[in-house]
């Protein structure tokens, strides 16, 4: 049987929120792909074989036939343009730009939350110490932006589900699943987003012990 033309490289623990974003996109689009893991702890991402595929030597990296691409939002945008039948971004150009803004923001800001609530909280059930003052400030910034973006009584940011919903829910669930106080509206949103079938397929992957 021929191999699928798409191959996704992710971390061996399946704990990368960015690899998850690409995985969910592939599942939503019902694209067959091969899933490969890279042991970052042993620096396998710097090995010649992977370095020849990944320009940045990071996960996620996607190969599509003879083309390789890293950085998750670049990958999801590429997939949406290459396989447009089931879009994962809004069709309206302004809403699409807003979704991309949300993705870029979640990847570049809120570092205290990412440091004090690693994705081990989400995927391994670990618990962190109380948030520091700077992390509490970051959480309030997150809550304010998410509340402003999410319409009242809407399960999604922009009407129909898009990949930015998964990314935002992951950031919120760093706090929700640790038991930190999160506004009810946002906790409900994150909890509901987490039940999406494509998300649960990632959550339920078999993970090696930490």
PDB file of C-alpha atoms in Angstrom:
ATOM      1  CA  UNK A   1       0.000   0.000   0.000  1.00  0.00           C
ATOM      2  CA  UNK A   2       1.467   3.408  -0.946  1.00  0.00           C
ATOM      3  CA  UNK A   3       2.359   5.781   1.877  1.00  0.00           C
ATOM      4  CA  UNK A   4       0.166   8.874   2.354  1.00  0.00           C
ATOM      5  CA  UNK A   5       1.748  11.946   0.756  1.00  0.00           C
ATOM      6  CA  UNK A   6       1.484  13.767   4.109  1.00  0.00           C
ATOM      7  CA  UNK A   7       3.676  13.048   7.110  1.00  0.00           C
ATOM      8  CA  UNK A   8       3.467  14.894  10.435  1.00  0.00           C
ATOM      9  CA  UNK A   9       6.426  14.949  12.802  1.00  0.00           C
ATOM     10  CA  UNK A  10       5.565  15.685  16.411  1.00  0.00           C
ATOM     11  CA  UNK A  11       7.164  15.372  19.835  1.00  0.00           C
ATOM     12  CA  UNK A  12       7.354  11.909  21.371  1.00  0.00           C
ATOM     13  CA  UNK A  13       5.148  12.930  24.322  1.00  0.00           C
ATOM     14  CA  UNK A  14       2.377  14.372  22.108  1.00  0.00           C
ATOM     15  CA  UNK A  15       2.463  17.401  24.414  1.00  0.00           C
ATOM     16  CA  UNK A  16       3.224  20.146  21.903  1.00  0.00           C
ATOM     17  CA  UNK A  17       0.204  22.449  21.542  1.00  0.00           C
ATOM     18  CA  UNK A  18       1.485  23.423  18.125  1.00  0.00           C
ATOM     19  CA  UNK A  19       1.745  19.855  16.889  1.00  0.00           C
ATOM     20  CA  UNK A  20      -1.760  19.341  18.233  1.00  0.00           C
ATOM     21  CA  UNK A  21      -2.988  22.271  16.141  1.00  0.00           C
ATOM     22  CA  UNK A  22      -1.673  20.672  12.956  1.00  0.00           C
ATOM     23  CA  UNK A  23      -2.950  17.219  13.936  1.00  0.00           C
ATOM     24  CA  UNK A  24      -6.457  18.625  14.523  1.00  0.00           C
ATOM     25  CA  UNK A  25      -6.338  20.422  11.174  1.00  0.00           C
ATOM     26  CA  UNK A  26      -5.427  17.194   9.359  1.00  0.00           C
ATOM     27  CA  UNK A  27      -8.225  15.309  11.150  1.00  0.00           C
ATOM     28  CA  UNK A  28     -10.789  18.017  10.443  1.00  0.00           C
ATOM     29  CA  UNK A  29      -9.865  17.915   6.770  1.00  0.00           C
ATOM     30  CA  UNK A  30      -9.987  14.095   6.803  1.00  0.00           C
ATOM     31  CA  UNK A  31      -6.581  13.917   5.187  1.00  0.00           C
ATOM     32  CA  UNK A  32      -4.692  10.630   5.503  1.00  0.00           C
ATOM     33  CA  UNK A  33      -1.248  11.158   6.997  1.00  0.00           C
ATOM     34  CA  UNK A  34       1.562   9.278   8.657  1.00  0.00           C
ATOM     35  CA  UNK A  35       2.388  10.309  12.223  1.00  0.00           C
ATOM     36  CA  UNK A  36       6.049  10.207  13.269  1.00  0.00           C
ATOM     37  CA  UNK A  37       7.573  11.194  16.588  1.00  0.00           C
ATOM     38  CA  UNK A  38      10.824  12.978  17.341  1.00  0.00           C
ATOM     39  CA  UNK A  39      12.462  12.549  20.752  1.00  0.00           C
ATOM     40  CA  UNK A  40      13.325  16.127  21.644  1.00  0.00           C
ATOM     41  CA  UNK A  41      14.841  15.092  25.003  1.00  0.00           C
ATOM     42  CA  UNK A  42      17.589  13.192  23.180  1.00  0.00           C
ATOM     43  CA  UNK A  43      17.955  16.043  20.664  1.00  0.00           C
ATOM     44  CA  UNK A  44      16.768  13.840  17.815  1.00  0.00           C
ATOM     45  CA  UNK A  45      15.519  17.010  16.127  1.00  0.00           C
ATOM     46  CA  UNK A  46      19.174  17.911  15.460  1.00  0.00           C
ATOM     47  CA  UNK A  47      19.994  14.575  13.872  1.00  0.00           C
ATOM     48  CA  UNK A  48      20.903  14.789  10.207  1.00  0.00           C
ATOM     49  CA  UNK A  49      17.860  12.870   9.007  1.00  0.00           C
ATOM     50  CA  UNK A  50      15.380  15.247  10.657  1.00  0.00           C
ATOM     51  CA  UNK A  51      17.455  18.383  10.145  1.00  0.00           C
ATOM     52  CA  UNK A  52      17.444  17.695   6.411  1.00  0.00           C
ATOM     53  CA  UNK A  53      13.629  17.735   6.519  1.00  0.00           C
ATOM     54  CA  UNK A  54      12.973  20.569   8.951  1.00  0.00           C
ATOM     55  CA  UNK A  55      14.489  23.963   8.197  1.00  0.00           C
ATOM     56  CA  UNK A  56      14.008  25.074  11.814  1.00  0.00           C
ATOM     57  CA  UNK A  57      14.676  21.633  13.369  1.00  0.00           C
ATOM     58  CA  UNK A  58      11.438  21.966  15.310  1.00  0.00           C
ATOM     59  CA  UNK A  59       8.165  20.151  15.649  1.00  0.00           C
ATOM     60  CA  UNK A  60       5.689  20.169  14.192  1.00  0.00           C
ATOM     61  CA  UNK A  61       7.105  19.629  10.752  1.00  0.00           C
ATOM     62  CA  UNK A  62       4.912  18.484   7.883  1.00  0.00           C
ATOM     63  CA  UNK A  63       6.105  16.894   4.678  1.00  0.00           C
ATOM     64  CA  UNK A  64       3.833  16.909   1.647  1.00  0.00           C
ATOM     65  CA  UNK A  65       5.382  14.877  -1.124  1.00  0.00           C
ATOM     66  CA  UNK A  66       8.737  16.640  -1.713  1.00  0.00           C
ATOM     67  CA  UNK A  67       7.872  19.781   0.296  1.00  0.00           C
ATOM     68  CA  UNK A  68       8.636  20.190   4.009  1.00  0.00           C
ATOM     69  CA  UNK A  69       7.299  22.941   6.241  1.00  0.00           C
ATOM     70  CA  UNK A  70       7.652  23.757   9.922  1.00  0.00           C
ATOM     71  CA  UNK A  71       5.942  26.257  12.283  1.00  0.00           C
ATOM     72  CA  UNK A  72       2.383  25.288  13.049  1.00  0.00           C
ATOM     73  CA  UNK A  73       0.360  28.254  11.824  1.00  0.00           C
ATOM     74  CA  UNK A  74       2.309  28.248   8.547  1.00  0.00           C
ATOM     75  CA  UNK A  75       1.425  24.565   8.204  1.00  0.00           C
ATOM     76  CA  UNK A  76      -2.279  25.001   8.956  1.00  0.00           C
ATOM     77  CA  UNK A  77      -2.527  27.896   6.513  1.00  0.00           C
ATOM     78  CA  UNK A  78      -0.742  25.828   3.857  1.00  0.00           C
ATOM     79  CA  UNK A  79      -3.108  22.916   4.426  1.00  0.00           C
ATOM     80  CA  UNK A  80      -6.126  25.199   4.202  1.00  0.00           C
ATOM     81  CA  UNK A  81      -4.977  26.636   0.888  1.00  0.00           C
ATOM     82  CA  UNK A  82      -3.854  23.296  -0.563  1.00  0.00           C
ATOM     83  CA  UNK A  83      -6.918  21.307   0.546  1.00  0.00           C
ATOM     84  CA  UNK A  84      -9.708  23.926   0.623  1.00  0.00           C
ATOM     85  CA  UNK A  85     -12.735  21.601   0.613  1.00  0.00           C
ATOM     86  CA  UNK A  86     -13.060  21.624   4.412  1.00  0.00           C
ATOM     87  CA  UNK A  87     -11.766  25.000   5.616  1.00  0.00           C
ATOM     88  CA  UNK A  88     -10.328  25.400   9.100  1.00  0.00           C
ATOM     89  CA  UNK A  89     -10.156  29.190   8.858  1.00  0.00           C
ATOM     90  CA  UNK A  90     -13.088  31.604   8.447  1.00  0.00           C
ATOM     91  CA  UNK A  91     -13.993  32.426   4.872  1.00  0.00           C
ATOM     92  CA  UNK A  92     -14.490  36.135   5.575  1.00  0.00           C
ATOM     93  CA  UNK A  93     -11.096  37.785   5.113  1.00  0.00           C
ATOM     94  CA  UNK A  94     -11.353  39.947   8.227  1.00  0.00           C
ATOM     95  CA  UNK A  95     -12.412  37.059  10.429  1.00  0.00           C
ATOM     96  CA  UNK A  96      -9.672  34.946   8.867  1.00  0.00           C
ATOM     97  CA  UNK A  97      -7.156  37.674   9.708  1.00  0.00           C
ATOM     98  CA  UNK A  98      -8.506  37.800  13.257  1.00  0.00           C
ATOM     99  CA  UNK A  99      -8.140  34.038  13.631  1.00  0.00           C
ATOM    100  CA  UNK A 100      -4.538  34.282  12.463  1.00  0.00           C
ATOM    101  CA  UNK A 101      -4.003  37.139  14.910  1.00  0.00           C
ATOM    102  CA  UNK A 102      -5.258  34.953  17.752  1.00  0.00           C
ATOM    103  CA  UNK A 103      -2.906  32.150  16.719  1.00  0.00           C
ATOM    104  CA  UNK A 104       0.103  34.461  16.461  1.00  0.00           C
ATOM    105  CA  UNK A 105      -0.689  36.056  19.826  1.00  0.00           C
ATOM    106  CA  UNK A 106      -1.032  32.745  21.648  1.00  0.00           C
ATOM    107  CA  UNK A 107       2.327  31.639  20.256  1.00  0.00           C
ATOM    108  CA  UNK A 108       4.246  34.828  21.074  1.00  0.00           C
ATOM    109  CA  UNK A 109       2.722  36.191  24.300  1.00  0.00           C
ATOM    110  CA  UNK A 110       1.485  34.957  27.701  1.00  0.00           C
ATOM    111  CA  UNK A 111       4.857  33.368  28.455  1.00  0.00           C
ATOM    112  CA  UNK A 112       4.278  33.259  32.248  1.00  0.00           C
ATOM    113  CA  UNK A 113       1.237  31.039  31.709  1.00  0.00           C
ATOM    114  CA  UNK A 114       3.140  28.765  29.366  1.00  0.00           C
ATOM    115  CA  UNK A 115       6.028  28.525  31.839  1.00  0.00           C
ATOM    116  CA  UNK A 116       3.954  27.928  34.991  1.00  0.00           C
ATOM    117  CA  UNK A 117       1.236  25.803  33.352  1.00  0.00           C
ATOM    118  CA  UNK A 118       3.039  23.592  30.873  1.00  0.00           C
ATOM    119  CA  UNK A 119       1.029  21.266  28.693  1.00  0.00           C
ATOM    120  CA  UNK A 120       1.938  18.484  31.106  1.00  0.00           C
ATOM    121  CA  UNK A 121      -1.001  19.871  33.094  1.00  0.00           C
ATOM    122  CA  UNK A 122      -3.251  19.259  30.099  1.00  0.00           C
ATOM    123  CA  UNK A 123      -1.958  15.935  28.798  1.00  0.00           C
ATOM    124  CA  UNK A 124      -0.427  14.290  31.879  1.00  0.00           C
ATOM    125  CA  UNK A 125      -2.597  15.662  34.669  1.00  0.00           C
ATOM    126  CA  UNK A 126       0.248  17.254  36.608  1.00  0.00           C
ATOM    127  CA  UNK A 127      -0.470  20.230  38.875  1.00  0.00           C
ATOM    128  CA  UNK A 128       1.489  23.428  39.286  1.00  0.00           C
ATOM    129  CA  UNK A 129       2.075  25.687  42.267  1.00  0.00           C
ATOM    130  CA  UNK A 130      -0.144  28.775  42.660  1.00  0.00           C
ATOM    131  CA  UNK A 131       0.341  31.262  39.848  1.00  0.00           C
ATOM    132  CA  UNK A 132       2.897  33.975  40.415  1.00  0.00           C
ATOM    133  CA  UNK A 133       1.835  37.594  40.269  1.00  0.00           C
ATOM    134  CA  UNK A 134       3.122  38.006  36.726  1.00  0.00           C
ATOM    135  CA  UNK A 135       1.306  34.854  35.595  1.00  0.00           C
ATOM    136  CA  UNK A 136      -1.920  36.107  37.194  1.00  0.00           C
ATOM    137  CA  UNK A 137      -1.523  39.323  35.196  1.00  0.00           C
ATOM    138  CA  UNK A 138      -1.044  37.272  32.030  1.00  0.00           C
ATOM    139  CA  UNK A 139      -4.147  35.244  32.885  1.00  0.00           C
ATOM    140  CA  UNK A 140      -6.226  38.390  33.275  1.00  0.00           C
ATOM    141  CA  UNK A 141      -4.951  39.586  29.888  1.00  0.00           C
ATOM    142  CA  UNK A 142      -5.926  36.238  28.379  1.00  0.00           C
ATOM    143  CA  UNK A 143      -9.387  36.367  29.943  1.00  0.00           C
ATOM    144  CA  UNK A 144     -10.032  39.921  28.760  1.00  0.00           C
ATOM    145  CA  UNK A 145      -9.069  39.154  25.166  1.00  0.00           C
ATOM    146  CA  UNK A 146     -10.960  35.850  25.063  1.00  0.00           C
ATOM    147  CA  UNK A 147     -14.071  37.429  26.553  1.00  0.00           C
ATOM    148  CA  UNK A 148     -13.969  40.248  24.002  1.00  0.00           C
ATOM    149  CA  UNK A 149     -13.523  37.793  21.121  1.00  0.00           C
ATOM    150  CA  UNK A 150     -16.160  35.235  22.127  1.00  0.00           C
ATOM    151  CA  UNK A 151     -19.733  36.314  21.318  1.00  0.00           C
ATOM    152  CA  UNK A 152     -22.356  35.773  23.979  1.00  0.00           C
ATOM    153  CA  UNK A 153     -24.028  32.340  23.836  1.00  0.00           C
ATOM    154  CA  UNK A 154     -21.694  31.206  21.026  1.00  0.00           C
ATOM    155  CA  UNK A 155     -19.687  27.964  21.187  1.00  0.00           C
ATOM    156  CA  UNK A 156     -17.088  29.327  18.730  1.00  0.00           C
ATOM    157  CA  UNK A 157     -15.103  32.506  18.181  1.00  0.00           C
ATOM    158  CA  UNK A 158     -16.274  33.340  14.686  1.00  0.00           C
ATOM    159  CA  UNK A 159     -19.566  31.543  14.156  1.00  0.00           C
ATOM    160  CA  UNK A 160     -18.345  28.268  12.719  1.00  0.00           C
ATOM    161  CA  UNK A 161     -15.517  26.400  14.422  1.00  0.00           C
ATOM    162  CA  UNK A 162     -12.006  27.253  13.266  1.00  0.00           C
ATOM    163  CA  UNK A 163      -8.532  26.115  14.280  1.00  0.00           C
ATOM    164  CA  UNK A 164      -8.053  29.235  16.431  1.00  0.00           C
ATOM    165  CA  UNK A 165     -10.784  27.832  18.701  1.00  0.00           C
ATOM    166  CA  UNK A 166      -8.638  24.788  19.432  1.00  0.00           C
ATOM    167  CA  UNK A 167      -5.566  26.925  20.077  1.00  0.00           C
ATOM    168  CA  UNK A 168      -7.414  29.277  22.431  1.00  0.00           C
ATOM    169  CA  UNK A 169      -9.091  26.404  24.278  1.00  0.00           C
ATOM    170  CA  UNK A 170      -5.690  24.800  24.835  1.00  0.00           C
ATOM    171  CA  UNK A 171      -4.339  27.978  26.421  1.00  0.00           C
ATOM    172  CA  UNK A 172      -7.393  28.301  28.652  1.00  0.00           C
ATOM    173  CA  UNK A 173      -7.243  24.627  29.619  1.00  0.00           C
ATOM    174  CA  UNK A 174      -3.733  25.083  30.981  1.00  0.00           C
ATOM    175  CA  UNK A 175      -5.561  26.939  33.750  1.00  0.00           C
ATOM    176  CA  UNK A 176      -8.914  25.135  33.774  1.00  0.00           C
ATOM    177  CA  UNK A 177      -7.390  21.668  34.128  1.00  0.00           C
ATOM    178  CA  UNK A 178      -5.053  22.853  36.876  1.00  0.00           C
ATOM    179  CA  UNK A 179      -8.030  24.083  38.895  1.00  0.00           C
ATOM    180  CA  UNK A 180      -7.138  27.756  38.575  1.00  0.00           C
ATOM    181  CA  UNK A 181     -10.036  30.243  38.658  1.00  0.00           C
ATOM    182  CA  UNK A 182     -11.304  30.918  35.127  1.00  0.00           C
ATOM    183  CA  UNK A 183     -14.435  32.954  34.276  1.00  0.00           C
ATOM    184  CA  UNK A 184     -17.454  30.673  33.844  1.00  0.00           C
ATOM    185  CA  UNK A 185     -18.101  31.682  30.220  1.00  0.00           C
ATOM    186  CA  UNK A 186     -14.512  30.880  29.214  1.00  0.00           C
ATOM    187  CA  UNK A 187     -14.357  27.683  31.235  1.00  0.00           C
ATOM    188  CA  UNK A 188     -17.498  26.428  29.497  1.00  0.00           C
ATOM    189  CA  UNK A 189     -16.074  27.402  26.117  1.00  0.00           C
ATOM    190  CA  UNK A 190     -12.763  25.604  26.735  1.00  0.00           C
ATOM    191  CA  UNK A 191     -14.481  22.510  28.118  1.00  0.00           C
ATOM    192  CA  UNK A 192     -16.857  22.287  25.157  1.00  0.00           C
ATOM    193  CA  UNK A 193     -14.071  22.818  22.608  1.00  0.00           C
ATOM    194  CA  UNK A 194     -12.122  20.006  24.241  1.00  0.00           C
ATOM    195  CA  UNK A 195     -14.890  17.519  23.401  1.00  0.00           C
ATOM    196  CA  UNK A 196     -14.483  18.005  19.665  1.00  0.00           C
ATOM    197  CA  UNK A 197     -13.728  14.641  18.041  1.00  0.00           C
ATOM    198  CA  UNK A 198     -10.505  15.760  16.366  1.00  0.00           C
ATOM    199  CA  UNK A 199      -9.243  17.215  19.647  1.00  0.00           C
ATOM    200  CA  UNK A 200     -10.096  14.067  21.581  1.00  0.00           C
ATOM    201  CA  UNK A 201      -8.204  11.977  19.031  1.00  0.00           C
ATOM    202  CA  UNK A 202      -5.070  13.906  20.019  1.00  0.00           C
ATOM    203  CA  UNK A 203      -5.864  13.858  23.752  1.00  0.00           C
ATOM    204  CA  UNK A 204      -6.322  10.084  23.701  1.00  0.00           C
ATOM    205  CA  UNK A 205      -3.025   9.256  21.985  1.00  0.00           C
ATOM    206  CA  UNK A 206      -0.918   6.846  24.031  1.00  0.00           C
ATOM    207  CA  UNK A 207       1.843   8.803  25.741  1.00  0.00           C
ATOM    208  CA  UNK A 208       5.087   7.499  27.238  1.00  0.00           C
ATOM    209  CA  UNK A 209       5.691   8.185  30.939  1.00  0.00           C
ATOM    210  CA  UNK A 210       7.298  11.506  31.770  1.00  0.00           C
TER     211      UNK A 210
END
